[in-house]
Short mmCIF file of C-alpha atoms in Angstrom, two decimals:
data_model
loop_
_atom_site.label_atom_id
_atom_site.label_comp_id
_atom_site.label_asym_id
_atom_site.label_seq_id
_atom_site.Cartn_x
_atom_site.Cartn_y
_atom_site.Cartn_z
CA UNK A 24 29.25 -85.89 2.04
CA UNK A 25 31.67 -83.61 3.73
CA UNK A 26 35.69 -83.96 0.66
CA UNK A 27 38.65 -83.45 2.75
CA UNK A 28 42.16 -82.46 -0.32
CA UNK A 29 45.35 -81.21 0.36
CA UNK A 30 46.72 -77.87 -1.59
CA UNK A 31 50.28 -77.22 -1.86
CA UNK A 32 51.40 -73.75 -2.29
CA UNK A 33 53.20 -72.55 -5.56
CA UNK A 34 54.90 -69.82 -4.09
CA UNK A 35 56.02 -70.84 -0.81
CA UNK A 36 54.91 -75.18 -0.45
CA UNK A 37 52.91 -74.78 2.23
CA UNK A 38 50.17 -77.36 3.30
CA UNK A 39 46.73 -76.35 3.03
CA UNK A 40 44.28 -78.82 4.11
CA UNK A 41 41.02 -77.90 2.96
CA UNK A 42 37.21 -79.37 3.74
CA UNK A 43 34.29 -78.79 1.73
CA UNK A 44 30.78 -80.19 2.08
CA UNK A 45 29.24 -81.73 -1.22
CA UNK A 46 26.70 -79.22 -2.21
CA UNK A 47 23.73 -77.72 -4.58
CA UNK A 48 25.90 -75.92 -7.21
CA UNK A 49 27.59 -77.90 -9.96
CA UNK A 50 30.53 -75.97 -9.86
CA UNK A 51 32.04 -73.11 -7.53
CA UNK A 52 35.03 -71.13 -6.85
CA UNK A 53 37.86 -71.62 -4.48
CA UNK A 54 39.66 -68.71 -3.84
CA UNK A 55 41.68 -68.60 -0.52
CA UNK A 56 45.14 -67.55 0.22
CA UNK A 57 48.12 -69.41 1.33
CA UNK A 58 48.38 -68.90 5.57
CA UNK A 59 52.27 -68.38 5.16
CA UNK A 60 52.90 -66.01 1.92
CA UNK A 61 49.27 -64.71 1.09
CA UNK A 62 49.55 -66.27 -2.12
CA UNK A 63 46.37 -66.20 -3.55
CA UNK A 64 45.36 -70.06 -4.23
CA UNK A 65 42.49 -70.83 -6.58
CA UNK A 66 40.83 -73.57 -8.00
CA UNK A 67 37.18 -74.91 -7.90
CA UNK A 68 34.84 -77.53 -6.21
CA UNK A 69 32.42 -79.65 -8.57
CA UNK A 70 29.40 -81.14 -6.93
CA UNK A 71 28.41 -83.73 -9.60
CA UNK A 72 24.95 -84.78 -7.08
CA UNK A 73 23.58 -86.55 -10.35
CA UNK A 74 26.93 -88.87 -10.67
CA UNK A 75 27.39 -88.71 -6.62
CA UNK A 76 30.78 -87.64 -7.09
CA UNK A 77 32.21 -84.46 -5.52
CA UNK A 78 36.26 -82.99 -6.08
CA UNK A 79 38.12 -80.29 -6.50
CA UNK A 80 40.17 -79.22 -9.39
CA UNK A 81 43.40 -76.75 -8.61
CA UNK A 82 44.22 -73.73 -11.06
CA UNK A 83 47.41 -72.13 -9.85
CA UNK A 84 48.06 -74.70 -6.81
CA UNK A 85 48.78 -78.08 -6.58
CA UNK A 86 46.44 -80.93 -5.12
CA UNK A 87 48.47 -82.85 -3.30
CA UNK A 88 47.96 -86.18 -1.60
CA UNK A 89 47.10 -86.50 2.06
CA UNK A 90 50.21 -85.23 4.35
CA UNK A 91 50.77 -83.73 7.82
CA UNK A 92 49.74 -79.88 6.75
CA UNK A 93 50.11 -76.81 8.61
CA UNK A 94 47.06 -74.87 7.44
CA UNK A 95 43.35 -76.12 7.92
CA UNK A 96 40.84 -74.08 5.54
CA UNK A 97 36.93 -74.64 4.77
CA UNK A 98 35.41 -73.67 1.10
CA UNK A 99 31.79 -73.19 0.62
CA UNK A 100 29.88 -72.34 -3.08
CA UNK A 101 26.85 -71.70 -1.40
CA UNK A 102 27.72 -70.22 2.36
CA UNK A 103 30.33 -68.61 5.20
CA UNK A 104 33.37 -70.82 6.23
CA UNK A 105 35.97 -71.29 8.56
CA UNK A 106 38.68 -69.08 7.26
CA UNK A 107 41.79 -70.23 6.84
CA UNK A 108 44.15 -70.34 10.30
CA UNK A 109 47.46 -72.26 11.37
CA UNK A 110 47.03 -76.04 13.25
CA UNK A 111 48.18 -75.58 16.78
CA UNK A 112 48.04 -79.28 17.86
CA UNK A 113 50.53 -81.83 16.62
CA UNK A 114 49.57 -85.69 16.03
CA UNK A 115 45.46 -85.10 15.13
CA UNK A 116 44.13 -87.25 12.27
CA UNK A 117 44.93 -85.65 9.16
CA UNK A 118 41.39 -86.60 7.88
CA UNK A 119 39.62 -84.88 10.13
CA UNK A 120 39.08 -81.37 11.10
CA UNK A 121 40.45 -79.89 14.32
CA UNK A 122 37.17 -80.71 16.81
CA UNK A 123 36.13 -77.24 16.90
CA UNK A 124 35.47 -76.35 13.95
CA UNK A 125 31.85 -77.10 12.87
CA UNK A 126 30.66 -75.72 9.47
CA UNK A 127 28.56 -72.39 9.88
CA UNK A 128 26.52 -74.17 6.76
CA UNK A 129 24.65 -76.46 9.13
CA UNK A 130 23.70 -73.35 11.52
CA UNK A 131 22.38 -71.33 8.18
CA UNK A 132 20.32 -75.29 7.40
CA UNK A 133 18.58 -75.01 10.78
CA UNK A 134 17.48 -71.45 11.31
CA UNK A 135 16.38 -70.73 8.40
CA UNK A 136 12.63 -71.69 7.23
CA UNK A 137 12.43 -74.48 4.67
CA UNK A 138 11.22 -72.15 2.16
CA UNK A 139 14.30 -69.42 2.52
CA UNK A 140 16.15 -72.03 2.00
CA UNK A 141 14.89 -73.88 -0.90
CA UNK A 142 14.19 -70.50 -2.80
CA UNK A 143 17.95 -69.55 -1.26
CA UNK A 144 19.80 -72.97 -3.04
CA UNK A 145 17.20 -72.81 -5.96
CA UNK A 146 18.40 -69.07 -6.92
CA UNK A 147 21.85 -70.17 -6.24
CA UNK A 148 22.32 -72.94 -8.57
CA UNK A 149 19.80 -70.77 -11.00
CA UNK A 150 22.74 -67.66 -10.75
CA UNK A 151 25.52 -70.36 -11.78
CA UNK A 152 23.70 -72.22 -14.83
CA UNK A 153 22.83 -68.57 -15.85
CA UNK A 154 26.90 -67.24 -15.34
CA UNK A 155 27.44 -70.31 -18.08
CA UNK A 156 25.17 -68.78 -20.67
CA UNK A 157 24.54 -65.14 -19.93
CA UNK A 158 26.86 -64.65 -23.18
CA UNK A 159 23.35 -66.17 -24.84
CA UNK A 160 20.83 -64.34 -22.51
CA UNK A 161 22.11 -61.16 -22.44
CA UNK A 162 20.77 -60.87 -25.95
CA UNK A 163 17.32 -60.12 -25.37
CA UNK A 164 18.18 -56.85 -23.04
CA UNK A 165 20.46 -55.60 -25.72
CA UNK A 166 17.82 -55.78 -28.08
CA UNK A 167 16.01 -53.88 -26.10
CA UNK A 168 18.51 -51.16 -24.82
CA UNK A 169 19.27 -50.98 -28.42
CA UNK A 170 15.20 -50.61 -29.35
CA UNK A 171 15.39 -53.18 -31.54
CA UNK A 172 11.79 -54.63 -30.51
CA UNK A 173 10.66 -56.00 -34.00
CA UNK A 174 14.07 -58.12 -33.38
CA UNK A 175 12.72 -58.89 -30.16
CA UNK A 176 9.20 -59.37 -30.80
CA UNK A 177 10.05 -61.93 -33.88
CA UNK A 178 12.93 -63.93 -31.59
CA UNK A 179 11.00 -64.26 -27.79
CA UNK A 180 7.75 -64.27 -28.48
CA UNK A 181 7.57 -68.03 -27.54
CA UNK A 182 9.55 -67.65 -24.53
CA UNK A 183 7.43 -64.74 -23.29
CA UNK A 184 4.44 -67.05 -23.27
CA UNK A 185 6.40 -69.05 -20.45
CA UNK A 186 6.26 -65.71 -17.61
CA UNK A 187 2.93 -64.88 -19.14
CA UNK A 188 3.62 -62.14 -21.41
CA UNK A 189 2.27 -61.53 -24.82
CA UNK A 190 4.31 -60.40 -27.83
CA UNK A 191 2.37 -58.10 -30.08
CA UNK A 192 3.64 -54.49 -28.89
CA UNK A 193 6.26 -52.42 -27.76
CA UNK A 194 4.72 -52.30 -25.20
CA UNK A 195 4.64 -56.34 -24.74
CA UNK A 196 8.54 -56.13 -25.57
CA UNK A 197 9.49 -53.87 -22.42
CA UNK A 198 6.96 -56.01 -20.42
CA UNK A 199 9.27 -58.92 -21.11
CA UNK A 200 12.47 -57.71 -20.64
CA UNK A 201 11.21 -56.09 -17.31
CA UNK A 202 9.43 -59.45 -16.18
CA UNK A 203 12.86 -61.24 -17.21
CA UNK A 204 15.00 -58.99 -15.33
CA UNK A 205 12.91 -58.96 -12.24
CA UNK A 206 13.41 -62.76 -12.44
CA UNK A 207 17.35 -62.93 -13.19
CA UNK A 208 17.95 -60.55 -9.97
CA UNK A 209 14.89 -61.06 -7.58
CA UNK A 210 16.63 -64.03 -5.79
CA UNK A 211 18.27 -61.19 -3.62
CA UNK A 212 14.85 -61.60 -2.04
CA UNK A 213 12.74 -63.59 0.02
CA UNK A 214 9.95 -64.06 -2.29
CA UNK A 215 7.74 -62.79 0.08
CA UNK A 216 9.82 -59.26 0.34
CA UNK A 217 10.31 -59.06 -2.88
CA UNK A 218 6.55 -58.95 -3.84
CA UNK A 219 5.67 -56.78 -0.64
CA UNK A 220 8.12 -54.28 -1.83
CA UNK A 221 6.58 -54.42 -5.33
CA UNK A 222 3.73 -54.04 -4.47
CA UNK A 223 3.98 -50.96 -1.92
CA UNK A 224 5.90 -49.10 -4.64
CA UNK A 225 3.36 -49.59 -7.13
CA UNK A 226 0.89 -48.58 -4.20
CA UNK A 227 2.16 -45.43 -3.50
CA UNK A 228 2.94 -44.56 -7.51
CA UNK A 229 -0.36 -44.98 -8.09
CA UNK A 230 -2.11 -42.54 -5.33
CA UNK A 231 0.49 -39.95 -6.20
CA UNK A 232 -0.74 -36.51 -7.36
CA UNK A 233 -1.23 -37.50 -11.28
CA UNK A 234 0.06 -34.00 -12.63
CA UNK A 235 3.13 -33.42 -10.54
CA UNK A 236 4.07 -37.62 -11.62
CA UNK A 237 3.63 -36.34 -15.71
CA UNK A 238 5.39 -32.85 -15.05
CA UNK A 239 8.01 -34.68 -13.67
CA UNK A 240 8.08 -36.83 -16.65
CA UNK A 241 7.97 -34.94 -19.13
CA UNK A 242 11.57 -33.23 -17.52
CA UNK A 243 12.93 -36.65 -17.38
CA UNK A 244 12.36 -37.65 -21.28
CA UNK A 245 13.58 -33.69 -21.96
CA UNK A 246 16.63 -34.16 -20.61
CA UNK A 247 17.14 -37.72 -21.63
CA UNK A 248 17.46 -39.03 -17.76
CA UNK A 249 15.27 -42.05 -17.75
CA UNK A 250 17.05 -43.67 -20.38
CA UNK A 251 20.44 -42.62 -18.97
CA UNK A 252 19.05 -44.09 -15.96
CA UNK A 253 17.40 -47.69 -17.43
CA UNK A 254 20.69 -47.91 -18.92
CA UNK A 255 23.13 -47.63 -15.89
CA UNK A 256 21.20 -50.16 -14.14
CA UNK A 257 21.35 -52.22 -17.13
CA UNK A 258 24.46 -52.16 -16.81
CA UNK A 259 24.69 -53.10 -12.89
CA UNK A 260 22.76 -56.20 -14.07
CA UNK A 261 25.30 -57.21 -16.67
CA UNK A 262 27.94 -56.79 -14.03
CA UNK A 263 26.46 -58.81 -11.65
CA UNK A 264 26.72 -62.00 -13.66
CA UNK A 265 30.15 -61.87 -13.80
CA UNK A 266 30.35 -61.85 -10.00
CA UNK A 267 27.22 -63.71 -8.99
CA UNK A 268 29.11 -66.72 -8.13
CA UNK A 269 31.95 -64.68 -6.27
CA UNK A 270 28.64 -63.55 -4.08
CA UNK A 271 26.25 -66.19 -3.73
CA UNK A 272 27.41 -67.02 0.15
CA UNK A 273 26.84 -63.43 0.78
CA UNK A 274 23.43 -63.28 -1.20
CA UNK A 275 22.99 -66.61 1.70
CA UNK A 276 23.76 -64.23 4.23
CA UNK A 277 20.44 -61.76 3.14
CA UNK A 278 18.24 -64.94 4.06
CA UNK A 279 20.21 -65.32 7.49
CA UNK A 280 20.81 -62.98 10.86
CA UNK A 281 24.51 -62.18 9.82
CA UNK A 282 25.09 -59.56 12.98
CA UNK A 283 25.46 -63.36 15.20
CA UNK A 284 28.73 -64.21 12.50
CA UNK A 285 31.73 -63.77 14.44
CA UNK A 286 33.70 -62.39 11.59
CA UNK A 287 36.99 -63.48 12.87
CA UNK A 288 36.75 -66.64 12.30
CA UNK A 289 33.95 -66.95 9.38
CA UNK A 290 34.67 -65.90 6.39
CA UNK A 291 33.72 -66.42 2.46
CA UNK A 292 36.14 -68.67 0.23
CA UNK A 293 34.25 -67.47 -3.04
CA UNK A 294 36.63 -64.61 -3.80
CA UNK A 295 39.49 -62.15 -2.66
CA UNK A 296 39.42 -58.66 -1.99
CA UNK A 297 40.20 -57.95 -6.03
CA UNK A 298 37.57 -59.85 -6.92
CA UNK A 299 35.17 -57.50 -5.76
CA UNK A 300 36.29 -54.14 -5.88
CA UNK A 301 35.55 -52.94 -9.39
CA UNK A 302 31.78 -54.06 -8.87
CA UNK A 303 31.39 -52.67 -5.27
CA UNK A 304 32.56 -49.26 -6.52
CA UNK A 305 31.19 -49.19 -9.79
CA UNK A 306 27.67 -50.15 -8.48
CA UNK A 307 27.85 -47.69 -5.74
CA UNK A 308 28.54 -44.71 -8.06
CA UNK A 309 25.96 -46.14 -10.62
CA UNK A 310 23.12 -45.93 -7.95
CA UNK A 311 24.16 -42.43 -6.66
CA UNK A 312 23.89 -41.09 -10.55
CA UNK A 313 20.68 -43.35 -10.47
CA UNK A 314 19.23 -41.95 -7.41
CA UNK A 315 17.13 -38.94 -8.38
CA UNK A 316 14.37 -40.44 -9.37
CA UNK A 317 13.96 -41.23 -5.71
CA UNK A 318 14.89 -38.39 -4.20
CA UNK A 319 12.08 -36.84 -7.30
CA UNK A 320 9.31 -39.20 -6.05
CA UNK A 321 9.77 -38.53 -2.60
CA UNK A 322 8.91 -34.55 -3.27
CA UNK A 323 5.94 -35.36 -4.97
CA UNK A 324 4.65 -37.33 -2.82
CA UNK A 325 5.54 -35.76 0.41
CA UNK A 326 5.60 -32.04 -1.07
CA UNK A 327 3.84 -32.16 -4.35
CA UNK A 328 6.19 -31.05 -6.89
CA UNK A 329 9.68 -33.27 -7.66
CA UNK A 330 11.66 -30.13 -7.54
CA UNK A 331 10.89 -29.41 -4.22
CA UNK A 332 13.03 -30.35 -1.57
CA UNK A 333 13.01 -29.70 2.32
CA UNK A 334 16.12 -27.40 2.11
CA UNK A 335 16.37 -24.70 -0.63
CA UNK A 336 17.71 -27.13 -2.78
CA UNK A 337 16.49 -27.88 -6.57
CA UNK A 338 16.58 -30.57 -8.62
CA UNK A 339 19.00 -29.13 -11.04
CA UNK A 340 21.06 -28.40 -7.75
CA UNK A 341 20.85 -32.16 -7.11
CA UNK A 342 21.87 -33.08 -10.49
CA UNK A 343 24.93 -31.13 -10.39
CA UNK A 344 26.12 -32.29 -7.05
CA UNK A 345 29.43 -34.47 -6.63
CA UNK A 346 28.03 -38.13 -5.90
CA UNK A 347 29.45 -38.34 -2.47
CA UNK A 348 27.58 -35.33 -1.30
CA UNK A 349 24.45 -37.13 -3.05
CA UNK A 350 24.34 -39.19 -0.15
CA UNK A 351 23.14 -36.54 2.68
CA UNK A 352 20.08 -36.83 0.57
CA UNK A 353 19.32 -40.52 1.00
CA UNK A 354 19.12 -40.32 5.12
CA UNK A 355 15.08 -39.03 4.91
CA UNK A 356 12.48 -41.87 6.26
CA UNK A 357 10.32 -40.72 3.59
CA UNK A 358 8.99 -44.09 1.43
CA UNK A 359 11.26 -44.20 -1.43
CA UNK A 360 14.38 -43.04 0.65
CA UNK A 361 13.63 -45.81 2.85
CA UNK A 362 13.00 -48.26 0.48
CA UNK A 363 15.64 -47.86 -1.75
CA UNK A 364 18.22 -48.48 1.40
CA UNK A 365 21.48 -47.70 -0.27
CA UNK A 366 24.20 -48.48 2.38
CA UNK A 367 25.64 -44.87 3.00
CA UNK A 368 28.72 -45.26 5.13
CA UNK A 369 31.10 -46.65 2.38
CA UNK A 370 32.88 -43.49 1.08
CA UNK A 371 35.96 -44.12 2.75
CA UNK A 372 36.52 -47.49 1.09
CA UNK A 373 35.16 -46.45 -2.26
CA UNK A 374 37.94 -43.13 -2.26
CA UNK A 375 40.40 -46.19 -0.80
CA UNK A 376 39.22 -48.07 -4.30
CA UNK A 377 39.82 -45.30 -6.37
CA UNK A 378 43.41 -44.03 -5.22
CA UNK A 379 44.45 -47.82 -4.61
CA UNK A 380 45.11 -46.81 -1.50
CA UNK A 381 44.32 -49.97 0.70
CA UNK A 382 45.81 -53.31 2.17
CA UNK A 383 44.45 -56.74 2.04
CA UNK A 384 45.10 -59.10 4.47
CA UNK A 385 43.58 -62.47 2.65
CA UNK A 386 44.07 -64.54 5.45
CA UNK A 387 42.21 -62.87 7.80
CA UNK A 388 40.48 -61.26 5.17
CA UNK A 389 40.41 -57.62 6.28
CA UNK A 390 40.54 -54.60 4.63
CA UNK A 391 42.52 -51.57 5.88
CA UNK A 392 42.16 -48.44 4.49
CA UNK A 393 42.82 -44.38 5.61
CA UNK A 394 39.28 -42.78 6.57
CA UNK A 395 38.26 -40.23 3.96
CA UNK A 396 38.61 -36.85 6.15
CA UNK A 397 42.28 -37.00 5.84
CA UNK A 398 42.75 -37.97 9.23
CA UNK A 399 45.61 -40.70 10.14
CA UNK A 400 42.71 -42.91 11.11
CA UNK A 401 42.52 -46.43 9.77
CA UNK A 402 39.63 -48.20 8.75
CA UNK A 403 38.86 -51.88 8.62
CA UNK A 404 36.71 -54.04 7.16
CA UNK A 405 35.62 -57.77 6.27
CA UNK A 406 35.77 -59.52 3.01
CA UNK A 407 32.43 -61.07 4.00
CA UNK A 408 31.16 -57.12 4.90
CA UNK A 409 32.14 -55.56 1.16
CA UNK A 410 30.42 -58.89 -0.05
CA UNK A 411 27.38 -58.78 2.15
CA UNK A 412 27.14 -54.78 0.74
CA UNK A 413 27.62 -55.86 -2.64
CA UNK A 414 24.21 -58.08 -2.64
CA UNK A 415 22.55 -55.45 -0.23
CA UNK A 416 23.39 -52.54 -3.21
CA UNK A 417 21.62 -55.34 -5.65
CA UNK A 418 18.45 -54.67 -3.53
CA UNK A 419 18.94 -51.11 -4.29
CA UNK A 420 19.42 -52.02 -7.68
CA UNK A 421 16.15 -54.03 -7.76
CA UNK A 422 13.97 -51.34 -6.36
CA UNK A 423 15.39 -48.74 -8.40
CA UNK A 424 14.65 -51.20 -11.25
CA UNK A 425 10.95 -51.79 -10.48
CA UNK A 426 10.57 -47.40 -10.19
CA UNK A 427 11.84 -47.36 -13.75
CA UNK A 428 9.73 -50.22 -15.23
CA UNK A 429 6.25 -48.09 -13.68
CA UNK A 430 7.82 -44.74 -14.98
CA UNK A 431 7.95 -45.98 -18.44
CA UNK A 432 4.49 -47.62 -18.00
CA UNK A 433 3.53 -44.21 -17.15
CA UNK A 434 4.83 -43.02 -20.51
CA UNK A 435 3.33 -45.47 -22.38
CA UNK A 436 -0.08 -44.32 -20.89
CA UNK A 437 -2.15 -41.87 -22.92
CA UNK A 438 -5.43 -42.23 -20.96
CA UNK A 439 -7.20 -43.61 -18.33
CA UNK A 440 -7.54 -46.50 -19.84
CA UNK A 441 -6.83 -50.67 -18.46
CA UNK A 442 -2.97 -50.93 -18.42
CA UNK A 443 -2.93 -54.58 -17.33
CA UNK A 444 -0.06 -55.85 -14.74
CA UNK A 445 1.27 -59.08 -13.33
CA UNK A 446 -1.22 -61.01 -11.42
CA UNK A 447 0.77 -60.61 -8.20
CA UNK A 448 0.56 -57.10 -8.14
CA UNK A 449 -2.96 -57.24 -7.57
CA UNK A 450 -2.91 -59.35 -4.69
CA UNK A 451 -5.40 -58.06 -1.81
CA UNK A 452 -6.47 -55.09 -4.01
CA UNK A 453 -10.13 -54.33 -2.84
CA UNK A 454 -12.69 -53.59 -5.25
CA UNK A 455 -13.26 -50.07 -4.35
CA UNK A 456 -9.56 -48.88 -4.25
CA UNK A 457 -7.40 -47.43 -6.91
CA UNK A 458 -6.65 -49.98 -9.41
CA UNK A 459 -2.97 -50.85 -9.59
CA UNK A 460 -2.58 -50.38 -13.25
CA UNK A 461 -2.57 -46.88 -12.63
CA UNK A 462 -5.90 -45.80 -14.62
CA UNK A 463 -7.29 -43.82 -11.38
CA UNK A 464 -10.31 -45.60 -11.78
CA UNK A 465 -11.41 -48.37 -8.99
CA UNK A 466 -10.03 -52.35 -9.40
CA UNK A 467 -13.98 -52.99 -10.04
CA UNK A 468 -14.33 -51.03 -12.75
CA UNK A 469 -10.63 -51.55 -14.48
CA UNK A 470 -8.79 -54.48 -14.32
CA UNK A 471 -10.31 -56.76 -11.65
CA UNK A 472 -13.06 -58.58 -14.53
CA UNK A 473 -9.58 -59.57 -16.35
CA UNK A 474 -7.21 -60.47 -13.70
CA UNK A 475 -7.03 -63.65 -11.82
CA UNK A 476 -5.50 -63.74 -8.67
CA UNK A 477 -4.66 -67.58 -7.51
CA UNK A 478 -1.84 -69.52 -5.85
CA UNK A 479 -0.30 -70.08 -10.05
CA UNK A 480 0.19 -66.20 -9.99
CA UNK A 481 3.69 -66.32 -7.46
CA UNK A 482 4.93 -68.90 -9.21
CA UNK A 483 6.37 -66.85 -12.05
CA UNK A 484 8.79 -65.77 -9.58
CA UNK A 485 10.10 -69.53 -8.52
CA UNK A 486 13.44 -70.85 -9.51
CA UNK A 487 13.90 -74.42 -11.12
CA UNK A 488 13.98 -76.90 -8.17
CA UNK A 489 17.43 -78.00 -7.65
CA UNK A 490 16.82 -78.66 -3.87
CA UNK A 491 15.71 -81.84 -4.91
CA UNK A 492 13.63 -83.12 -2.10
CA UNK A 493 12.97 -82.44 1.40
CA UNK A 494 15.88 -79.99 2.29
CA UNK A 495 16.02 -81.90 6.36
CA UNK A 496 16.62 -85.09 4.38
CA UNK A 497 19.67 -83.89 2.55
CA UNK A 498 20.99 -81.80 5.83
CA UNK A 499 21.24 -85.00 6.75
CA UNK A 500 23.09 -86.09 4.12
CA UNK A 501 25.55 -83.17 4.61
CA UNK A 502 26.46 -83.49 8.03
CA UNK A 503 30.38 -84.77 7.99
#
């Protein structure tokens, strides 16, 4: 079901006719602005599927009966849309769209697999149920960041049972939050990536040279950094979910080839420009102040000791450079580097951010800002590009996440003795080789006689089923 309403302009009257195609989420944003006077018009679009009714609801505009209009628009919750543009023709049908201009939605339905884009729409409508309450579920990770764990032992302990996780330790209590954490942000993956890349990281932390890992500890609990650290990305986490549902069609775009988009025409209706900003620049500075634990694995591995680099550089060298000069750090193909895949070319914008020294066009959604040498040269870029950036910096964030959660395990170890994980890390472990859990003993003598590897194991990282069916069947039921 495909709702065709009429917005009228507050500023200047103008006639926006706007399309949007019933879908998953209950309720989404509309942000677009007016084709005339950039006025930024909001509102949202409710998809009531269990009532079969879908509308949408103005904020600052007017919804307007059907009229001849001199705007066409499209608004998605969920993907990229026609952006809006100016109706050359005279005399069409005011109920239906000019003939060219087919949704990008039903491209992203049919080349995508079936499972991208179940676990896709599942994580969506999982991000916006969770926006509604985070208020509620934030509560457990301040416990936590506040070390509070008898608080949190005593109040999840149930609800740990439900992702597998006992409730008896300290150790128990960061297990949980971790688990949880993985689960509120991991939708940024295919599931399949997502466990590859756990798995590898764990892989390669757990054949690194033992003494340089603990050396290396030890100067990060001296000095304080890994709980600086945990709590910046904390903090990324917190910030996301009052985004998310600004970012969802770009987190779409992460399960879909978006270098085919022509990004004149497609655009995202979730949010403007403003929306945005303060997340895309605090995140990016977050991660570069987060980054050295990277840049510290990656010498250990590759060189044996975290303070040495390939240039005469140390790592109390590192920790005193400027952030943006962080960055010719991050451009090795060494594992973490790699892995970690912080976009790098977004220094211009950010110092655009942070002297408010920018334009935004929000009908054709572009960005123009003054490149960061102090050149006259102007930059541009896409609303769907800063977007698309944003959810690729929550990967970061999820890595970076994951290499904090097996450094504390690390500190919580005192021996060599069975540190059980999740069942998924484990997957395709042979007997003979180093057992995951980071004992240095081999799976057949640690943790394979207590860990059961079966199908149940990757389900822990499934979202609720909201794409209720066979996803062809309701394509079908979306085409307009």
């Amino acid at each position: 079901m495909t709702v065709n309403y009429f917005i009228k302009c507050p500023t200047c009257n103008t006639i926006t006719r706007m399309r949007t195609p019933a879908g998953y989420i209950y309720k989404t944003p509309v942000r677009i602005h007016c084709g005339k006077c950039n006025t930024l018009l909001t509102g949202e679009f409710v998809s009531d599927n269990e009532k079969e009714k879908a509308y949408y609801t103005p904020n600052n505009c007017e919804e307007v009966k059907p009229q001849a209009f001199d705007y066409f628009g499209e608004a998605s919750g969920e993907m990229i849309c026609n952006k809006i543009e100016p109706i050359h023709a005279e005399g069409d049908d005011i109920f239906l769209p000019p003939m060219d201009k087919v949704s990008p939605i039903f491209d992203f339905m049919q080349s995508t697999t079936d499972v991208d884009r179940t676990r896709f729409i599942n994580y969506a409508c999982y991000l916006q149920k969770l926006s509604t309450t985070w208020d509620k579920e934030r509560i457990k990770y301040d416990l936590y960041l506040s070390e509070k764990n008898d608080l949190l032992l005593s109040k999840y302990s149930e609800a740990a049972k439900n992702i597998d996780c006992e409730m008896d330790t300290d150790l128990d209590a960061y297990q949980y939050v971790y688990r949880s954490l993985f689960y509120d942000l991991g939708g940024v993956f295919q599931k399949n990536k997502l466990l590859k890349l756990f798995r590898e990281v764990n892989h390669h932390m757990s054949h690194m040279n033992l003494h340089a890992l603990y050396d290396y500890l030890s100067e990060l609990n001296r000095t304080d950094s890994l709980k600086k650290i945990e709590t910046k990305l904390f903090s990324i986490a917190y910030d996301f979910h009052s985004v998310s549902n600004y970012l969802i069609p770009a987190i779409g775009l992460l399960y879909y080839n978006a270098d085919t988009i022509d990004k004149t025409i497609f655009g995202i209706s979730t949010c403007s420009f403003d929306d945005l900003k303060e997340f895309y620049q605090n995140t990016y500075e977050r991660l570069l102040d987060c980054c050295e634990i990277i840049v510290g694995l990656d010498n250990i591995e590759n060189r044996g000791d975290y303070c040495t680099f390939t240039s005469k550089l140390t790592m109390h060298n590192f920790r005193t450079q400027r952030k943006g000069n962080r960055i010719n750090y991050l451009h090795s193909s060494e594992f973490f580097v790699k892995a970690f895949d912080l976009p790098i070319n977004s220094g211009s914008l950010r110092n655009a951010i942070g002297h408010s020294d920018y334009k935004y066009d929000g009908i054709k959604q572009i960005i123009s800002y003054p490149q960061k040498d102090g050149s006259d040269i102007m930059l541009n870029s896409y609303l769907v590009d800063v977007a698309l950036e944003c959810s690729k910096m929550l990967r970061s964030t999820l890595l970076l996440i994951f290499v904090t959660y097996e450094l504390i395990r690390y500190n919580h170890r005192t021996d060599n003795s069975t540190m059980p994980m999740h069942s998924i890390i484990y997957k395709n472990v042979r007997s003979q080789s180093l057992c995951p859990c980071g004992s240095r003993r081999k799976y057949i003598h640690c943790c394979k006689s207590i860990i059961h590897v079966d199908k149940k194991s990757n389900t822990n990282f499934d979202y609720p089923m909201e794409a209720d069916f066979c996803m062809s069947d309701n394509f079908k039921r979306m085409k307009p």
